[in-house]
């Protein structure tokens, strides 16, 4: 991406502290010096995707975490899962390519309404695609999540983040 256009891909908006409950995990005993969900008796991380010049990083990071969580939850690092960022971008009303999105808004939409697979609503690198363009059977394949938590705000604790990553993808 040319340097003068890189800012267009930055779209994470931060909700004001207090909008979401900060979650404190119990301290983990003896965290390993190195840990990765990409190398934990299998690779539970799905492939990196290109968001193009759309500030959709909140959508992509959320889908990556949900996809990895589904693989971890099923114990299947080869689970074929690829969720539709475009569906949430076009149907979720939680942000835009130009202004970005609150990551908690993306999570809330997936929790409350679900998201279909990528094949149902492929990514177009724009927020100008109507929600009606989702495949007709999208409701039959919605994946949703339970509740989610915020582990860190501005004063990030390295130990809290390491502890969270050790338990689940973040």
PDB file of C-alpha atoms in Angstrom:
ATOM      1  CA  UNK A   1       0.000   0.000   0.000  1.00  0.00           C
ATOM      2  CA  UNK A   2       1.493   3.364  -0.923  1.00  0.00           C
ATOM      3  CA  UNK A   3       2.528   5.316   2.197  1.00  0.00           C
ATOM      4  CA  UNK A   4       0.069   8.165   1.542  1.00  0.00           C
ATOM      5  CA  UNK A   5      -2.862   5.695   1.473  1.00  0.00           C
ATOM      6  CA  UNK A   6      -1.992   3.524   4.485  1.00  0.00           C
ATOM      7  CA  UNK A   7      -4.108   5.595   6.868  1.00  0.00           C
ATOM      8  CA  UNK A   8      -7.215   4.410   4.994  1.00  0.00           C
ATOM      9  CA  UNK A   9      -6.694   0.881   6.330  1.00  0.00           C
ATOM     10  CA  UNK A  10      -6.644   2.023   9.958  1.00  0.00           C
ATOM     11  CA  UNK A  11     -10.132   1.774  11.353  1.00  0.00           C
ATOM     12  CA  UNK A  12     -10.071   0.676  14.979  1.00  0.00           C
ATOM     13  CA  UNK A  13     -12.152   3.013  17.118  1.00  0.00           C
ATOM     14  CA  UNK A  14     -11.852   2.764  20.872  1.00  0.00           C
ATOM     15  CA  UNK A  15     -14.963   2.908  22.977  1.00  0.00           C
ATOM     16  CA  UNK A  16     -14.636   5.192  25.971  1.00  0.00           C
ATOM     17  CA  UNK A  17     -13.493   3.377  29.071  1.00  0.00           C
ATOM     18  CA  UNK A  18     -16.490   2.159  31.024  1.00  0.00           C
ATOM     19  CA  UNK A  19     -18.630   1.400  27.933  1.00  0.00           C
ATOM     20  CA  UNK A  20     -17.624  -2.254  28.192  1.00  0.00           C
ATOM     21  CA  UNK A  21     -16.850  -4.092  31.378  1.00  0.00           C
ATOM     22  CA  UNK A  22     -13.156  -4.686  31.939  1.00  0.00           C
ATOM     23  CA  UNK A  23     -12.627  -8.366  32.705  1.00  0.00           C
ATOM     24  CA  UNK A  24      -9.924  -9.577  35.032  1.00  0.00           C
ATOM     25  CA  UNK A  25      -8.815 -13.186  34.572  1.00  0.00           C
ATOM     26  CA  UNK A  26      -7.466 -14.978  37.603  1.00  0.00           C
ATOM     27  CA  UNK A  27      -3.662 -14.866  37.449  1.00  0.00           C
ATOM     28  CA  UNK A  28      -2.221 -17.765  35.488  1.00  0.00           C
ATOM     29  CA  UNK A  29       0.388 -19.815  37.240  1.00  0.00           C
ATOM     30  CA  UNK A  30       3.639 -20.428  35.399  1.00  0.00           C
ATOM     31  CA  UNK A  31       2.840 -18.930  32.001  1.00  0.00           C
ATOM     32  CA  UNK A  32       5.175 -20.405  29.382  1.00  0.00           C
ATOM     33  CA  UNK A  33       7.960 -18.226  27.982  1.00  0.00           C
ATOM     34  CA  UNK A  34       6.459 -18.736  24.510  1.00  0.00           C
ATOM     35  CA  UNK A  35       2.901 -19.560  23.481  1.00  0.00           C
ATOM     36  CA  UNK A  36       1.102 -19.369  20.160  1.00  0.00           C
ATOM     37  CA  UNK A  37      -2.248 -20.709  18.963  1.00  0.00           C
ATOM     38  CA  UNK A  38      -0.476 -21.187  15.620  1.00  0.00           C
ATOM     39  CA  UNK A  39       1.729 -23.849  17.228  1.00  0.00           C
ATOM     40  CA  UNK A  40      -0.214 -25.550  20.009  1.00  0.00           C
ATOM     41  CA  UNK A  41      -0.646 -29.197  18.987  1.00  0.00           C
ATOM     42  CA  UNK A  42      -1.811 -27.830  15.634  1.00  0.00           C
ATOM     43  CA  UNK A  43      -2.321 -24.427  14.013  1.00  0.00           C
ATOM     44  CA  UNK A  44      -5.644 -23.017  15.193  1.00  0.00           C
ATOM     45  CA  UNK A  45      -5.134 -19.674  13.418  1.00  0.00           C
ATOM     46  CA  UNK A  46      -6.838 -19.068  10.073  1.00  0.00           C
ATOM     47  CA  UNK A  47      -4.942 -17.447   7.175  1.00  0.00           C
ATOM     48  CA  UNK A  48      -4.276 -13.711   7.014  1.00  0.00           C
ATOM     49  CA  UNK A  49      -6.636 -11.770   4.724  1.00  0.00           C
ATOM     50  CA  UNK A  50      -6.286  -8.458   2.871  1.00  0.00           C
ATOM     51  CA  UNK A  51      -8.713  -5.727   3.956  1.00  0.00           C
ATOM     52  CA  UNK A  52      -7.537  -3.423   1.181  1.00  0.00           C
ATOM     53  CA  UNK A  53      -7.987   0.324   1.576  1.00  0.00           C
ATOM     54  CA  UNK A  54     -10.988  -0.023   3.867  1.00  0.00           C
ATOM     55  CA  UNK A  55     -10.699   0.693   7.594  1.00  0.00           C
ATOM     56  CA  UNK A  56     -12.087  -2.752   8.383  1.00  0.00           C
ATOM     57  CA  UNK A  57      -9.393  -3.982  10.777  1.00  0.00           C
ATOM     58  CA  UNK A  58     -11.983  -4.331  13.580  1.00  0.00           C
ATOM     59  CA  UNK A  59     -14.002  -6.692  11.384  1.00  0.00           C
ATOM     60  CA  UNK A  60     -10.991  -8.734  10.290  1.00  0.00           C
ATOM     61  CA  UNK A  61      -9.450  -9.077  13.746  1.00  0.00           C
ATOM     62  CA  UNK A  62     -12.794 -10.109  15.224  1.00  0.00           C
ATOM     63  CA  UNK A  63     -13.425 -12.730  12.529  1.00  0.00           C
ATOM     64  CA  UNK A  64      -9.892 -14.094  12.981  1.00  0.00           C
ATOM     65  CA  UNK A  65     -10.440 -14.466  16.735  1.00  0.00           C
ATOM     66  CA  UNK A  66     -13.877 -16.098  16.262  1.00  0.00           C
ATOM     67  CA  UNK A  67     -12.549 -18.472  13.582  1.00  0.00           C
ATOM     68  CA  UNK A  68      -9.621 -19.470  15.822  1.00  0.00           C
ATOM     69  CA  UNK A  69     -11.965 -19.878  18.786  1.00  0.00           C
ATOM     70  CA  UNK A  70     -14.219 -22.198  16.765  1.00  0.00           C
ATOM     71  CA  UNK A  71     -11.189 -24.331  15.874  1.00  0.00           C
ATOM     72  CA  UNK A  72     -10.037 -24.408  19.496  1.00  0.00           C
ATOM     73  CA  UNK A  73     -13.539 -25.098  20.825  1.00  0.00           C
ATOM     74  CA  UNK A  74     -13.982 -28.065  18.465  1.00  0.00           C
ATOM     75  CA  UNK A  75     -10.408 -29.262  19.020  1.00  0.00           C
ATOM     76  CA  UNK A  76      -9.991 -29.273  15.237  1.00  0.00           C
ATOM     77  CA  UNK A  77      -7.146 -27.094  13.893  1.00  0.00           C
ATOM     78  CA  UNK A  78      -8.219 -28.020  10.359  1.00  0.00           C
ATOM     79  CA  UNK A  79     -11.845 -26.918  10.777  1.00  0.00           C
ATOM     80  CA  UNK A  80     -12.828 -25.237   7.502  1.00  0.00           C
ATOM     81  CA  UNK A  81     -14.157 -21.903   8.723  1.00  0.00           C
ATOM     82  CA  UNK A  82     -13.987 -18.541   6.950  1.00  0.00           C
ATOM     83  CA  UNK A  83     -16.486 -15.964   8.197  1.00  0.00           C
ATOM     84  CA  UNK A  84     -17.778 -12.993   6.205  1.00  0.00           C
ATOM     85  CA  UNK A  85     -16.344  -9.628   7.177  1.00  0.00           C
ATOM     86  CA  UNK A  86     -18.479  -8.077   4.435  1.00  0.00           C
ATOM     87  CA  UNK A  87     -21.698  -9.294   6.056  1.00  0.00           C
ATOM     88  CA  UNK A  88     -20.961  -7.400   9.267  1.00  0.00           C
ATOM     89  CA  UNK A  89     -19.615  -4.385   7.346  1.00  0.00           C
ATOM     90  CA  UNK A  90     -22.733  -4.203   5.135  1.00  0.00           C
ATOM     91  CA  UNK A  91     -25.410  -5.413   7.553  1.00  0.00           C
ATOM     92  CA  UNK A  92     -24.136  -4.597  11.038  1.00  0.00           C
ATOM     93  CA  UNK A  93     -24.384  -0.804  10.998  1.00  0.00           C
ATOM     94  CA  UNK A  94     -21.409  -0.662  13.356  1.00  0.00           C
ATOM     95  CA  UNK A  95     -18.907   1.291  11.257  1.00  0.00           C
ATOM     96  CA  UNK A  96     -17.602   2.161   7.820  1.00  0.00           C
ATOM     97  CA  UNK A  97     -14.508   1.895   5.648  1.00  0.00           C
ATOM     98  CA  UNK A  98     -13.835   5.615   6.038  1.00  0.00           C
ATOM     99  CA  UNK A  99     -14.392   5.943   9.784  1.00  0.00           C
ATOM    100  CA  UNK A 100     -13.626   2.444  11.067  1.00  0.00           C
ATOM    101  CA  UNK A 101     -15.593   0.646  13.772  1.00  0.00           C
ATOM    102  CA  UNK A 102     -15.695  -0.005  17.474  1.00  0.00           C
ATOM    103  CA  UNK A 103     -14.481  -3.549  17.930  1.00  0.00           C
ATOM    104  CA  UNK A 104     -17.031  -4.081  20.708  1.00  0.00           C
ATOM    105  CA  UNK A 105     -19.761  -3.117  18.212  1.00  0.00           C
ATOM    106  CA  UNK A 106     -18.541  -5.809  15.821  1.00  0.00           C
ATOM    107  CA  UNK A 107     -18.524  -8.338  18.667  1.00  0.00           C
ATOM    108  CA  UNK A 108     -22.014  -7.317  19.798  1.00  0.00           C
ATOM    109  CA  UNK A 109     -23.391  -7.757  16.277  1.00  0.00           C
ATOM    110  CA  UNK A 110     -21.915 -11.265  15.970  1.00  0.00           C
ATOM    111  CA  UNK A 111     -23.166 -12.146  19.446  1.00  0.00           C
ATOM    112  CA  UNK A 112     -26.683 -10.827  18.821  1.00  0.00           C
ATOM    113  CA  UNK A 113     -27.207 -11.689  15.137  1.00  0.00           C
ATOM    114  CA  UNK A 114     -24.437 -14.016  13.942  1.00  0.00           C
ATOM    115  CA  UNK A 115     -22.356 -14.016  10.774  1.00  0.00           C
ATOM    116  CA  UNK A 116     -22.406 -16.369   7.749  1.00  0.00           C
ATOM    117  CA  UNK A 117     -19.431 -17.788   5.898  1.00  0.00           C
ATOM    118  CA  UNK A 118     -17.341 -15.846   3.399  1.00  0.00           C
ATOM    119  CA  UNK A 119     -18.800 -17.790   0.460  1.00  0.00           C
ATOM    120  CA  UNK A 120     -22.221 -16.384   1.350  1.00  0.00           C
ATOM    121  CA  UNK A 121     -21.072 -12.753   1.239  1.00  0.00           C
ATOM    122  CA  UNK A 122     -17.526 -12.311  -0.162  1.00  0.00           C
ATOM    123  CA  UNK A 123     -15.487  -9.290   0.861  1.00  0.00           C
ATOM    124  CA  UNK A 124     -15.580  -6.402  -1.635  1.00  0.00           C
ATOM    125  CA  UNK A 125     -13.250  -3.909   0.118  1.00  0.00           C
ATOM    126  CA  UNK A 126     -16.067  -1.345   0.377  1.00  0.00           C
ATOM    127  CA  UNK A 127     -18.973  -0.528   2.651  1.00  0.00           C
ATOM    128  CA  UNK A 128     -21.120   0.455  -0.339  1.00  0.00           C
ATOM    129  CA  UNK A 129     -22.494  -3.089  -0.786  1.00  0.00           C
ATOM    130  CA  UNK A 130     -26.121  -3.626   0.212  1.00  0.00           C
ATOM    131  CA  UNK A 131     -26.912  -6.178   2.910  1.00  0.00           C
ATOM    132  CA  UNK A 132     -29.395  -7.694   0.452  1.00  0.00           C
ATOM    133  CA  UNK A 133     -26.443  -9.083  -1.526  1.00  0.00           C
ATOM    134  CA  UNK A 134     -25.873 -11.798   1.087  1.00  0.00           C
ATOM    135  CA  UNK A 135     -26.727 -15.265  -0.185  1.00  0.00           C
ATOM    136  CA  UNK A 136     -30.429 -16.174   0.181  1.00  0.00           C
ATOM    137  CA  UNK A 137     -29.688 -18.951   2.687  1.00  0.00           C
ATOM    138  CA  UNK A 138     -27.507 -16.802   4.980  1.00  0.00           C
ATOM    139  CA  UNK A 139     -29.781 -17.353   7.992  1.00  0.00           C
ATOM    140  CA  UNK A 140     -29.165 -21.112   7.804  1.00  0.00           C
ATOM    141  CA  UNK A 141     -25.434 -20.765   8.355  1.00  0.00           C
ATOM    142  CA  UNK A 142     -25.062 -18.002  10.936  1.00  0.00           C
ATOM    143  CA  UNK A 143     -22.288 -18.459  13.493  1.00  0.00           C
ATOM    144  CA  UNK A 144     -22.632 -16.495  16.699  1.00  0.00           C
ATOM    145  CA  UNK A 145     -20.585 -16.085  19.821  1.00  0.00           C
ATOM    146  CA  UNK A 146     -21.429 -15.963  23.493  1.00  0.00           C
ATOM    147  CA  UNK A 147     -20.528 -12.908  25.450  1.00  0.00           C
ATOM    148  CA  UNK A 148     -17.122 -11.311  25.095  1.00  0.00           C
ATOM    149  CA  UNK A 149     -14.898  -9.327  27.409  1.00  0.00           C
ATOM    150  CA  UNK A 150     -12.402  -6.481  27.276  1.00  0.00           C
ATOM    151  CA  UNK A 151      -9.085  -7.427  28.830  1.00  0.00           C
ATOM    152  CA  UNK A 152      -7.220  -4.130  28.576  1.00  0.00           C
ATOM    153  CA  UNK A 153      -7.757  -0.424  28.020  1.00  0.00           C
ATOM    154  CA  UNK A 154      -5.145   2.307  27.661  1.00  0.00           C
ATOM    155  CA  UNK A 155      -3.089   1.069  30.617  1.00  0.00           C
ATOM    156  CA  UNK A 156      -2.426  -2.363  29.154  1.00  0.00           C
ATOM    157  CA  UNK A 157      -1.018  -4.928  31.520  1.00  0.00           C
ATOM    158  CA  UNK A 158       1.373  -7.241  29.684  1.00  0.00           C
ATOM    159  CA  UNK A 159       0.632 -10.024  32.171  1.00  0.00           C
ATOM    160  CA  UNK A 160      -3.143  -9.636  31.658  1.00  0.00           C
ATOM    161  CA  UNK A 161      -2.740  -9.806  27.883  1.00  0.00           C
ATOM    162  CA  UNK A 162      -0.420 -12.839  28.060  1.00  0.00           C
ATOM    163  CA  UNK A 163      -2.878 -14.529  30.392  1.00  0.00           C
ATOM    164  CA  UNK A 164      -5.789 -13.814  28.023  1.00  0.00           C
ATOM    165  CA  UNK A 165      -3.894 -15.112  24.961  1.00  0.00           C
ATOM    166  CA  UNK A 166      -2.993 -18.268  26.870  1.00  0.00           C
ATOM    167  CA  UNK A 167      -6.719 -18.953  27.436  1.00  0.00           C
ATOM    168  CA  UNK A 168      -8.198 -17.792  24.091  1.00  0.00           C
ATOM    169  CA  UNK A 169      -7.306 -15.890  20.945  1.00  0.00           C
ATOM    170  CA  UNK A 170      -7.627 -12.132  21.382  1.00  0.00           C
TER     171      UNK A 170
END
